Amino acid sequence: MQMTAQNDTARWRLMARSDLRAAIALADRVHPGLPEEEAVFTDRLNLCPAGCLVLADPAGIVCGYTLAHPWTEGPPPKLNTLLGTLPTPADRFFIHDVVVAPEMRGQGLAAPGVELLLEQAASYPSAALVSVYGTVPFWARFGFVDASDTLPTGALADYGSDARFMIRPREG
């Protein structure tokens, strides 16, 4: 699974174990208020390697990543929590994180990564995510709608005060 970004400066590819440190360093830089331990990244990579992608520039430097996995309806997993196993049956594809390095933003690089994840989500009744940092308009472009009112009070507390739970029903 490899895709060329719109401007050919970087490519999305499956995350390798050797990419973990770079992805974690990027997460620490982009999400200083939402820290997650290395074990969480390893857990997601072990459980759903197809949902773990990296965006690498022509020199092979990781400048983005995704974490995503099958899940169930209801609240999203809490941040910095190991899953250990995936639910069976799973009825939702959960996009845990999509990050592009700040210096690489504005080039249309996130969309191809999101599209790769949505291809995986197509076999589930819905996809879900938690929008942070005011990214609701970005996710709305991909058909996600705010469904925060469907969650119990406090379900998004780990994700920050601006967090919004978003769902995208399967197309067709």
PDB file of C-alpha atoms in Angstrom:
ATOM      1  CA  MET A   1       0.000   0.000   0.000  1.00  0.00           C
ATOM      2  CA  GLN A   2       1.799   3.076  -1.249  1.00  0.00           C
ATOM      3  CA  MET A   3       0.416   6.270  -2.588  1.00  0.00           C
ATOM      4  CA  THR A   4       2.057   9.335  -4.029  1.00  0.00           C
ATOM      5  CA  ALA A   5       0.959  12.570  -2.406  1.00  0.00           C
ATOM      6  CA  GLN A   6      -0.424  15.277  -4.670  1.00  0.00           C
ATOM      7  CA  ASN A   7       2.838  17.142  -5.015  1.00  0.00           C
ATOM      8  CA  ASP A   8       5.198  14.132  -5.140  1.00  0.00           C
ATOM      9  CA  THR A   9       7.184  15.370  -2.141  1.00  0.00           C
ATOM     10  CA  ALA A  10       6.205  12.506   0.115  1.00  0.00           C
ATOM     11  CA  ARG A  11       4.550   9.090   0.040  1.00  0.00           C
ATOM     12  CA  TRP A  12       2.256   7.264   2.425  1.00  0.00           C
ATOM     13  CA  ARG A  13       3.351   3.696   3.158  1.00  0.00           C
ATOM     14  CA  LEU A  14       2.811   1.048   5.799  1.00  0.00           C
ATOM     15  CA  MET A  15       4.530   1.845   9.085  1.00  0.00           C
ATOM     16  CA  ALA A  16       7.508  -0.356   9.932  1.00  0.00           C
ATOM     17  CA  ARG A  17       8.748  -1.002  13.451  1.00  0.00           C
ATOM     18  CA  SER A  18      11.777   1.088  12.548  1.00  0.00           C
ATOM     19  CA  ASP A  19       9.422   4.085  12.026  1.00  0.00           C
ATOM     20  CA  LEU A  20       8.025   4.007  15.564  1.00  0.00           C
ATOM     21  CA  ARG A  21      10.559   6.372  17.146  1.00  0.00           C
ATOM     22  CA  ALA A  22      10.091   8.974  14.420  1.00  0.00           C
ATOM     23  CA  ALA A  23       6.282   8.735  14.642  1.00  0.00           C
ATOM     24  CA  ILE A  24       6.379   9.076  18.427  1.00  0.00           C
ATOM     25  CA  ALA A  25       8.728  12.072  18.213  1.00  0.00           C
ATOM     26  CA  LEU A  26       6.325  13.694  15.762  1.00  0.00           C
ATOM     27  CA  ALA A  27       3.365  12.924  18.036  1.00  0.00           C
ATOM     28  CA  ASP A  28       5.191  14.480  20.986  1.00  0.00           C
ATOM     29  CA  ARG A  29       5.843  17.596  18.926  1.00  0.00           C
ATOM     30  CA  VAL A  30       2.320  17.945  17.506  1.00  0.00           C
ATOM     31  CA  HIS A  31       0.339  16.707  20.534  1.00  0.00           C
ATOM     32  CA  PRO A  32       2.236  17.989  23.606  1.00  0.00           C
ATOM     33  CA  GLY A  33      -1.004  18.185  25.590  1.00  0.00           C
ATOM     34  CA  LEU A  34      -2.206  14.730  24.494  1.00  0.00           C
ATOM     35  CA  PRO A  35       0.800  12.483  25.180  1.00  0.00           C
ATOM     36  CA  GLU A  36       0.793   8.770  24.486  1.00  0.00           C
ATOM     37  CA  GLU A  37       3.484   6.293  25.422  1.00  0.00           C
ATOM     38  CA  GLU A  38       5.488   4.248  22.952  1.00  0.00           C
ATOM     39  CA  ALA A  39       3.603   1.141  24.058  1.00  0.00           C
ATOM     40  CA  VAL A  40       0.376   2.604  22.631  1.00  0.00           C
ATOM     41  CA  PHE A  41       1.953   3.026  19.190  1.00  0.00           C
ATOM     42  CA  THR A  42       3.389  -0.493  19.362  1.00  0.00           C
ATOM     43  CA  ASP A  43       0.012  -1.861  20.468  1.00  0.00           C
ATOM     44  CA  ARG A  44      -1.784  -0.286  17.496  1.00  0.00           C
ATOM     45  CA  LEU A  45       0.899  -1.430  15.052  1.00  0.00           C
ATOM     46  CA  ASN A  46       0.660  -4.990  16.396  1.00  0.00           C
ATOM     47  CA  LEU A  47      -3.146  -5.047  16.302  1.00  0.00           C
ATOM     48  CA  CYS A  48      -3.790  -3.342  12.969  1.00  0.00           C
ATOM     49  CA  PRO A  49      -0.691  -2.867  10.838  1.00  0.00           C
ATOM     50  CA  ALA A  50      -2.806  -1.798   7.846  1.00  0.00           C
ATOM     51  CA  GLY A  51      -4.110   1.182   9.839  1.00  0.00           C
ATOM     52  CA  CYS A  52      -0.613   2.368  10.746  1.00  0.00           C
ATOM     53  CA  LEU A  53       0.910   4.396   7.951  1.00  0.00           C
ATOM     54  CA  VAL A  54       3.750   6.871   7.700  1.00  0.00           C
ATOM     55  CA  LEU A  55       4.276   9.763   5.350  1.00  0.00           C
ATOM     56  CA  ALA A  56       7.922   9.750   4.296  1.00  0.00           C
ATOM     57  CA  ASP A  57       9.696  12.425   2.291  1.00  0.00           C
ATOM     58  CA  PRO A  58      12.025  11.500  -0.610  1.00  0.00           C
ATOM     59  CA  ALA A  59      14.927  11.055   1.839  1.00  0.00           C
ATOM     60  CA  GLY A  60      12.848   8.606   3.887  1.00  0.00           C
ATOM     61  CA  ILE A  61      12.273  11.029   6.779  1.00  0.00           C
ATOM     62  CA  VAL A  62       8.941  10.423   8.536  1.00  0.00           C
ATOM     63  CA  CYS A  63       6.868  13.582   8.306  1.00  0.00           C
ATOM     64  CA  GLY A  64       3.444  12.131   9.097  1.00  0.00           C
ATOM     65  CA  TYR A  65       1.683   9.069  10.443  1.00  0.00           C
ATOM     66  CA  THR A  66      -1.704   7.460  11.005  1.00  0.00           C
ATOM     67  CA  LEU A  67      -3.002   5.092  13.650  1.00  0.00           C
ATOM     68  CA  ALA A  68      -6.350   3.398  13.009  1.00  0.00           C
ATOM     69  CA  HIS A  69      -8.070   0.137  13.878  1.00  0.00           C
ATOM     70  CA  PRO A  70     -11.393  -1.682  14.057  1.00  0.00           C
ATOM     71  CA  TRP A  71     -13.573  -0.722  17.027  1.00  0.00           C
ATOM     72  CA  THR A  72     -17.156  -0.821  18.242  1.00  0.00           C
ATOM     73  CA  GLU A  73     -19.989   1.668  18.467  1.00  0.00           C
ATOM     74  CA  GLY A  74     -19.946   3.865  21.536  1.00  0.00           C
ATOM     75  CA  PRO A  75     -17.139   5.868  23.116  1.00  0.00           C
ATOM     76  CA  PRO A  76     -13.679   5.892  21.567  1.00  0.00           C
ATOM     77  CA  PRO A  77     -10.758   4.327  23.405  1.00  0.00           C
ATOM     78  CA  LYS A  78      -9.248   6.553  26.066  1.00  0.00           C
ATOM     79  CA  LEU A  79      -5.940   8.172  25.168  1.00  0.00           C
ATOM     80  CA  ASN A  80      -2.721   6.493  26.247  1.00  0.00           C
ATOM     81  CA  THR A  81      -4.495   3.176  26.748  1.00  0.00           C
ATOM     82  CA  LEU A  82      -3.371  -0.211  25.495  1.00  0.00           C
ATOM     83  CA  LEU A  83      -6.087  -2.184  23.725  1.00  0.00           C
ATOM     84  CA  GLY A  84      -4.377  -5.579  23.871  1.00  0.00           C
ATOM     85  CA  THR A  85      -6.962  -7.064  21.520  1.00  0.00           C
ATOM     86  CA  LEU A  86      -9.458  -5.740  19.025  1.00  0.00           C
ATOM     87  CA  PRO A  87     -13.180  -6.237  19.589  1.00  0.00           C
ATOM     88  CA  THR A  88     -14.869  -9.025  17.684  1.00  0.00           C
ATOM     89  CA  PRO A  89     -17.047  -8.422  16.001  1.00  0.00           C
ATOM     90  CA  ALA A  90     -16.018  -4.861  15.257  1.00  0.00           C
ATOM     91  CA  ASP A  91     -18.669  -2.621  13.741  1.00  0.00           C
ATOM     92  CA  ARG A  92     -16.706   0.593  13.279  1.00  0.00           C
ATOM     93  CA  PHE A  93     -13.304   1.664  11.986  1.00  0.00           C
ATOM     94  CA  PHE A  94     -11.684   4.115  14.393  1.00  0.00           C
ATOM     95  CA  ILE A  95      -9.163   6.649  13.116  1.00  0.00           C
ATOM     96  CA  HIS A  96      -7.098   7.279  16.209  1.00  0.00           C
ATOM     97  CA  ASP A  97      -4.707   9.831  14.731  1.00  0.00           C
ATOM     98  CA  VAL A  98      -3.637  11.421  11.461  1.00  0.00           C
ATOM     99  CA  VAL A  99      -0.652  13.753  11.710  1.00  0.00           C
ATOM    100  CA  VAL A 100       1.346  15.690   9.159  1.00  0.00           C
ATOM    101  CA  ALA A 101       4.366  17.628  10.435  1.00  0.00           C
ATOM    102  CA  PRO A 102       3.580  21.354  10.747  1.00  0.00           C
ATOM    103  CA  GLU A 103       6.266  22.292   8.224  1.00  0.00           C
ATOM    104  CA  MET A 104       4.672  19.962   5.632  1.00  0.00           C
ATOM    105  CA  ARG A 105       1.070  21.162   6.040  1.00  0.00           C
ATOM    106  CA  GLY A 106      -0.817  23.043   3.358  1.00  0.00           C
ATOM    107  CA  GLN A 107       0.441  20.805   0.551  1.00  0.00           C
ATOM    108  CA  GLY A 108      -2.506  18.393   0.395  1.00  0.00           C
ATOM    109  CA  LEU A 109      -0.522  15.581   2.008  1.00  0.00           C
ATOM    110  CA  ALA A 110      -3.052  14.514   4.652  1.00  0.00           C
ATOM    111  CA  ALA A 111      -5.896  13.733   2.250  1.00  0.00           C
ATOM    112  CA  PRO A 112      -4.240  10.747   0.524  1.00  0.00           C
ATOM    113  CA  GLY A 113      -3.529   9.176   3.939  1.00  0.00           C
ATOM    114  CA  VAL A 114      -7.123   9.723   5.018  1.00  0.00           C
ATOM    115  CA  GLU A 115      -8.354   8.197   1.748  1.00  0.00           C
ATOM    116  CA  LEU A 116      -6.253   5.083   2.379  1.00  0.00           C
ATOM    117  CA  LEU A 117      -7.844   4.744   5.822  1.00  0.00           C
ATOM    118  CA  LEU A 118     -11.333   5.280   4.411  1.00  0.00           C
ATOM    119  CA  GLU A 119     -10.712   2.439   1.950  1.00  0.00           C
ATOM    120  CA  GLN A 120     -10.178   0.189   4.981  1.00  0.00           C
ATOM    121  CA  ALA A 121     -13.224   1.659   6.706  1.00  0.00           C
ATOM    122  CA  ALA A 122     -15.445   0.771   3.737  1.00  0.00           C
ATOM    123  CA  SER A 123     -16.012  -2.748   5.066  1.00  0.00           C
ATOM    124  CA  TYR A 124     -17.482  -1.416   8.351  1.00  0.00           C
ATOM    125  CA  PRO A 125     -20.900   0.204   8.898  1.00  0.00           C
ATOM    126  CA  SER A 126     -19.142   3.417   9.957  1.00  0.00           C
ATOM    127  CA  ALA A 127     -15.867   5.140  10.669  1.00  0.00           C
ATOM    128  CA  ALA A 128     -15.279   7.351  13.695  1.00  0.00           C
ATOM    129  CA  LEU A 129     -12.652   9.674  15.115  1.00  0.00           C
ATOM    130  CA  VAL A 130     -12.125  12.382  17.664  1.00  0.00           C
ATOM    131  CA  SER A 131     -11.418  15.769  16.131  1.00  0.00           C
ATOM    132  CA  VAL A 132      -9.031  17.934  18.156  1.00  0.00           C
ATOM    133  CA  TYR A 133      -7.494  21.378  17.636  1.00  0.00           C
ATOM    134  CA  GLY A 134     -10.476  22.679  15.670  1.00  0.00           C
ATOM    135  CA  THR A 135     -10.165  20.192  12.797  1.00  0.00           C
ATOM    136  CA  VAL A 136     -13.922  19.556  12.429  1.00  0.00           C
ATOM    137  CA  PRO A 137     -14.024  21.362   9.017  1.00  0.00           C
ATOM    138  CA  PHE A 138     -11.165  19.197   7.726  1.00  0.00           C
ATOM    139  CA  TRP A 139     -12.958  15.982   8.696  1.00  0.00           C
ATOM    140  CA  ALA A 140     -16.302  17.237   7.373  1.00  0.00           C
ATOM    141  CA  ARG A 141     -14.704  17.322   3.900  1.00  0.00           C
ATOM    142  CA  PHE A 142     -14.503  13.517   4.135  1.00  0.00           C
ATOM    143  CA  GLY A 143     -18.134  13.090   5.199  1.00  0.00           C
ATOM    144  CA  PHE A 144     -17.665  12.991   8.982  1.00  0.00           C
ATOM    145  CA  VAL A 145     -20.385  14.627  11.081  1.00  0.00           C
ATOM    146  CA  ASP A 146     -20.296  15.697  14.712  1.00  0.00           C
ATOM    147  CA  ALA A 147     -21.892  13.024  16.885  1.00  0.00           C
ATOM    148  CA  SER A 148     -20.538  14.202  20.243  1.00  0.00           C
ATOM    149  CA  ASP A 149     -24.056  14.325  21.672  1.00  0.00           C
ATOM    150  CA  THR A 150     -24.301  10.517  21.322  1.00  0.00           C
ATOM    151  CA  LEU A 151     -21.584   9.953  23.936  1.00  0.00           C
ATOM    152  CA  PRO A 152     -21.876   9.906  27.710  1.00  0.00           C
ATOM    153  CA  THR A 153     -20.765  13.070  29.482  1.00  0.00           C
ATOM    154  CA  GLY A 154     -17.003  13.100  29.958  1.00  0.00           C
ATOM    155  CA  ALA A 155     -16.266  10.440  27.318  1.00  0.00           C
ATOM    156  CA  LEU A 156     -13.932  12.832  25.487  1.00  0.00           C
ATOM    157  CA  ALA A 157     -12.272  14.358  28.564  1.00  0.00           C
ATOM    158  CA  ASP A 158      -8.878  12.810  27.727  1.00  0.00           C
ATOM    159  CA  TYR A 159      -8.899  14.484  24.320  1.00  0.00           C
ATOM    160  CA  GLY A 160      -9.089  18.127  25.448  1.00  0.00           C
ATOM    161  CA  SER A 161     -11.794  20.736  25.796  1.00  0.00           C
ATOM    162  CA  ASP A 162     -12.336  21.235  22.042  1.00  0.00           C
ATOM    163  CA  ALA A 163     -12.661  17.513  21.225  1.00  0.00           C
ATOM    164  CA  ARG A 164     -15.557  16.480  19.009  1.00  0.00           C
ATOM    165  CA  PHE A 165     -16.618  12.884  18.279  1.00  0.00           C
ATOM    166  CA  MET A 166     -17.286  12.427  14.575  1.00  0.00           C
ATOM    167  CA  ILE A 167     -18.868   9.595  12.593  1.00  0.00           C
ATOM    168  CA  ARG A 168     -18.927   8.791   8.903  1.00  0.00           C
ATOM    169  CA  PRO A 169     -21.525   6.222   7.825  1.00  0.00           C
ATOM    170  CA  ARG A 170     -20.490   3.770   5.130  1.00  0.00           C
ATOM    171  CA  GLU A 171     -21.292   5.052   1.681  1.00  0.00           C
ATOM    172  CA  GLY A 172     -23.824   3.244  -0.433  1.00  0.00           C
TER     173      GLY A 172
END
